[in-house]
Tab-separated table of C-alpha atoms in Angstrom:
chain	number	residue	atom	x	y	z
A	998	MET	CA	-47.548	-13.805	215.629
A	999	SER	CA	-48.880	-10.670	215.226
A	1000	LEU	CA	-51.435	-9.312	213.175
A	1001	PHE	CA	-49.349	-7.928	210.847
A	1002	HIS	CA	-46.887	-10.523	209.734
A	1003	CYS	CA	-47.477	-10.660	205.930
A	1004	PHE	CA	-44.965	-10.066	203.394
A	1005	ASN	CA	-44.057	-6.348	203.231
A	1006	CYS	CA	-47.456	-5.479	205.022
A	1007	GLU	CA	-46.401	-1.462	206.197
A	1008	TRP	CA	-48.563	-0.123	203.110
A	1009	VAL	CA	-51.070	-2.511	204.189
A	1010	PHE	CA	-51.119	-0.581	207.641
A	1011	VAL	CA	-50.646	3.093	206.096
A	1012	PHE	CA	-53.614	2.058	203.879
A	1013	THR	CA	-55.690	1.250	206.605
A	1014	SER	CA	-54.622	3.689	209.249
A	1015	TYR	CA	-55.462	6.257	206.481
A	1016	CYS	CA	-58.917	4.968	205.861
A	1017	LEU	CA	-59.742	4.757	209.868
A	1018	ILE	CA	-58.641	8.241	210.144
A	1019	ASP	CA	-60.598	9.555	207.132
A	1020	LEU	CA	-63.462	8.012	208.662
A	1021	ILE	CA	-63.405	9.037	212.198
A	1022	SER	CA	-62.763	12.283	210.762
A	1023	LYS	CA	-66.241	12.027	208.684
A	1024	PHE	CA	-67.838	10.860	212.060
A	1025	LEU	CA	-66.706	13.768	213.912
A	1026	CYS	CA	-67.878	16.364	211.582
A	1027	PHE	CA	-71.624	14.713	211.535
A	1028	LEU	CA	-71.483	14.805	215.291
A	1029	LEU	CA	-70.159	18.258	215.170
A	1030	ARG	CA	-72.878	19.314	212.586
A	1031	MET	CA	-75.643	17.410	214.392
A	1032	VAL	CA	-74.576	19.065	217.594
A	1033	ALA	CA	-74.337	22.691	216.076
A	1034	GLN	CA	-77.942	22.121	214.586
A	1035	GLN	CA	-79.274	21.279	217.457
A	1036	CYS	CA	-77.858	24.205	219.260
A	1037	LEU	CA	-79.393	26.516	216.800
A	1038	HIS	CA	-82.800	25.203	216.891
A	1039	SER	CA	-82.384	25.195	220.902
A	1040	SER	CA	-81.552	29.265	220.587
A	1041	ARG	CA	-84.000	29.620	218.270
A	1042	SER	CA	-86.991	28.536	220.565
A	1043	GLN	CA	-85.380	30.597	223.126
A	1044	PHE	CA	-86.154	34.127	220.791
A	1045	GLY	CA	-89.432	33.253	219.726
A	1046	VAL	CA	-90.656	36.682	220.124
A	1047	LEU	CA	-87.527	37.684	217.765
A	1048	TYR	CA	-86.960	34.693	215.463
A	1049	ARG	CA	-90.301	33.779	213.589
A	1050	HIS	CA	-90.090	30.843	210.979
A	1051	ASP	CA	-91.745	32.186	207.706
A	1052	VAL	CA	-92.223	28.966	205.758
A	1053	SER	CA	-94.782	30.646	203.317
A	1054	MET	CA	-91.826	31.689	201.163
A	1055	ARG	CA	-90.326	28.732	200.687
A	1056	THR	CA	-91.247	25.839	198.493
A	1057	THR	CA	-91.112	22.419	200.111
A	1058	ALA	CA	-89.457	19.368	198.493
A	1059	LYS	CA	-92.835	17.921	198.016
A	1060	VAL	CA	-94.126	20.878	195.832
A	1061	GLU	CA	-91.163	20.826	193.890
A	1062	MET	CA	-91.606	17.355	192.942
A	1063	ASP	CA	-94.894	17.697	192.137
A	1064	LYS	CA	-94.028	20.912	189.773
A	1065	PHE	CA	-91.227	18.405	188.147
A	1066	TRP	CA	-93.669	15.620	187.470
A	1067	THR	CA	-96.435	17.954	186.214
A	1068	LYS	CA	-94.174	19.765	183.806
A	1069	ASN	CA	-92.923	16.259	182.698
A	1070	THR	CA	-96.426	15.063	181.905
A	1071	ARG	CA	-97.323	17.934	179.870
A	1072	LEU	CA	-94.889	18.175	177.821
A	1073	ASN	CA	-95.127	14.099	177.519
A	1074	GLN	CA	-91.711	13.313	178.457
A	1075	PRO	CA	-90.393	10.130	179.492
A	1076	VAL	CA	-88.848	9.613	182.425
A	1077	SER	CA	-85.147	8.458	181.184
A	1078	PRO	CA	-84.494	10.654	178.384
A	1079	VAL	CA	-80.667	9.447	178.262
A	1080	MET	CA	-81.468	5.784	177.340
A	1081	VAL	CA	-84.732	6.400	175.172
A	1082	PHE	CA	-83.123	9.070	173.078
A	1083	CYS	CA	-79.345	8.446	172.800
A	1084	ARG	CA	-77.488	5.448	171.343
A	1085	TRP	CA	-74.507	4.032	172.821
A	1086	SER	CA	-71.625	5.661	171.112
A	1087	VAL	CA	-67.820	5.111	171.249
A	1088	PRO	CA	-66.887	8.433	173.564
A	1089	MET	CA	-70.319	6.986	176.041
A	1090	MET	CA	-68.851	3.543	176.315
A	1091	ARG	CA	-65.079	5.172	176.570
A	1092	SER	CA	-66.716	7.332	179.604
A	1093	THR	CA	-68.445	4.512	181.364
A	1094	SER	CA	-65.601	2.361	181.243
A	1095	HIS	CA	-62.958	4.158	182.348
A	1096	ARG	CA	-65.276	4.858	185.638
A	1097	GLY	CA	-65.860	1.433	185.999
A	1098	THR	CA	-62.099	0.296	185.069
A	1099	ARG	CA	-61.366	2.860	188.007
A	1100	VAL	CA	-63.487	1.410	190.370
A	1101	ALA	CA	-62.403	-2.212	190.024
A	1102	ILE	CA	-58.755	-1.447	190.483
A	1103	SER	CA	-59.508	0.514	193.798
A	1104	GLY	CA	-62.012	-2.016	194.655
A	1105	GLY	CA	-59.437	-4.741	193.903
A	1106	ILE	CA	-56.444	-3.004	195.611
A	1107	SER	CA	-58.485	-2.279	198.631
A	1108	ALA	CA	-60.047	-5.992	199.039
A	1109	PHE	CA	-56.387	-6.981	198.785
A	1110	ALA	CA	-55.004	-4.971	201.462
A	1111	LEU	CA	-58.137	-6.031	203.380
A	1112	VAL	CA	-57.473	-9.743	202.923
A	1113	THR	CA	-53.642	-9.414	203.117
A	1114	LEU	CA	-54.374	-7.717	206.664
A	1115	VAL	CA	-56.861	-9.869	208.142
A	1116	LEU	CA	-56.361	-13.566	206.940
A	1117	PRO	CA	-54.215	-15.848	209.350
A	1118	GLU	CA	-51.552	-16.690	207.454
A	1119	SER	CA	-48.723	-14.908	205.212
A	1120	TYR	CA	-49.041	-14.070	201.932
A	1121	PRO	CA	-46.397	-16.585	200.149
A	1122	HIS	CA	-48.802	-19.448	202.035
A	1123	TYR	CA	-51.324	-18.312	199.872
A	1124	LEU	CA	-49.522	-17.895	196.971
A	1125	ASP	CA	-48.398	-21.261	197.294
A	1126	LEU	CA	-51.620	-22.476	197.574
A	1127	ILE	CA	-52.774	-21.068	194.493
A	1128	HIS	CA	-50.182	-22.881	192.587
A	1129	SER	CA	-51.170	-26.022	194.317
A	1130	MET	CA	-54.535	-26.110	193.084
A	1131	SER	CA	-53.149	-26.697	189.443
A	1132	PHE	CA	-55.830	-24.787	187.489
A	1133	GLY	CA	-55.874	-25.382	183.570
A	1134	PRO	CA	-53.954	-22.925	181.196
A	1135	GLN	CA	-57.251	-21.626	179.978
A	1136	PHE	CA	-58.026	-20.343	183.483
A	1137	LEU	CA	-54.830	-18.934	184.434
A	1138	ALA	CA	-54.907	-17.013	180.520
A	1139	LEU	CA	-57.884	-15.496	181.667
A	1140	SER	CA	-57.399	-14.788	184.984
A	1141	LYS	CA	-54.372	-12.438	184.058
A	1142	ILE	CA	-56.352	-11.567	181.139
A	1143	ALA	CA	-59.461	-9.980	183.712
A	1144	LEU	CA	-56.285	-8.795	185.881
A	1145	SER	CA	-54.537	-7.126	183.314
A	1146	PHE	CA	-57.482	-5.778	180.922
A	1147	PRO	CA	-58.714	-3.130	183.402
A	1148	VAL	CA	-55.277	-1.841	184.372
A	1149	ALA	CA	-54.310	-1.500	180.703
A	1150	TYR	CA	-57.680	0.488	179.779
A	1151	HIS	CA	-57.353	2.454	182.487
A	1152	THR	CA	-53.633	3.515	182.096
A	1153	PHE	CA	-54.197	3.968	177.785
A	1154	ASN	CA	-57.405	5.994	178.115
A	1155	MET	CA	-55.738	8.096	180.903
A	1156	CYS	CA	-52.478	8.906	179.302
A	1157	GLY	CA	-53.518	10.731	176.547
A	1158	VAL	CA	-54.090	7.978	173.777
A	1159	GLY	CA	-57.467	8.378	174.525
A	1160	LYS	CA	-57.289	12.270	173.333
A	1161	GLY	CA	-59.437	13.834	170.763
A	1162	SER	CA	-61.026	17.357	170.555
A	1163	LYS	CA	-63.069	16.317	166.606
A	1164	ILE	CA	-65.997	13.291	166.678
A	1165	PRO	CA	-63.894	11.387	164.148
A	1166	GLU	CA	-60.163	11.749	166.206
A	1167	VAL	CA	-62.698	10.665	169.530
A	1168	TYR	CA	-63.790	7.534	167.769
A	1169	ARG	CA	-60.555	6.957	166.044
A	1170	SER	CA	-58.535	7.143	169.296
A	1171	GLY	CA	-61.115	5.322	171.108
A	1172	TYR	CA	-60.925	2.077	168.265
A	1173	VAL	CA	-56.520	2.806	169.418
A	1174	VAL	CA	-56.937	2.393	173.073
A	1175	ILE	CA	-59.393	-0.669	172.651
A	1176	ALA	CA	-57.052	-2.489	170.466
A	1177	LEU	CA	-54.032	-1.240	172.892
A	1178	THR	CA	-55.512	-2.780	175.610
A	1179	VAL	CA	-56.566	-5.910	174.141
A	1180	LEU	CA	-52.943	-6.417	172.477
A	1181	THR	CA	-51.665	-5.233	176.115
A	1182	SER	CA	-53.653	-7.814	178.227
A	1183	VAL	CA	-52.994	-10.858	175.569
A	1184	THR	CA	-49.240	-9.937	176.147
A	1185	LEU	CA	-49.139	-9.840	179.853
A	1186	ALA	CA	-51.292	-13.434	179.936
A	1187	ALA	CA	-48.992	-15.492	177.679
A	1188	MET	CA	-46.251	-13.979	179.816
């Protein structure tokens, strides 16, 4: 039995190979950068008379941090002004939720692809296993809502329903996105 015996898993192979190629290319770029820096440092030491290190014109990170904290202490500024001064608003919650659902969706797809690639049995076997567990209808409905909510929210927020240039329009469209997301999630869970 081969590693790729699951139901229609060519896309899993393509996705995994793309991620692997991306990881390898990033690693090779890192190695090339490290070698270039080492060569640059070794060439500088050969020409010590012609190339002189002048650190006095630059500031170090420690000096910059000290200046930053001195200024914040002198002006009596808090460490995190966003959490102190700003109150949670609909646009801020929509932006945070949009990013969170994007991470949840991409993480879920990646995890599903990896799991179907690694598990020893085929996808229909595990689907039958889940059906045989006979969960209650409440658990299944909540699971369906948990799966459909991020997709529906991200889709409605991305597809232009959440557009608006003035603050009242932004709030109104935010409420419309939330209402459509809840209705869509409940409808998909009822199927």
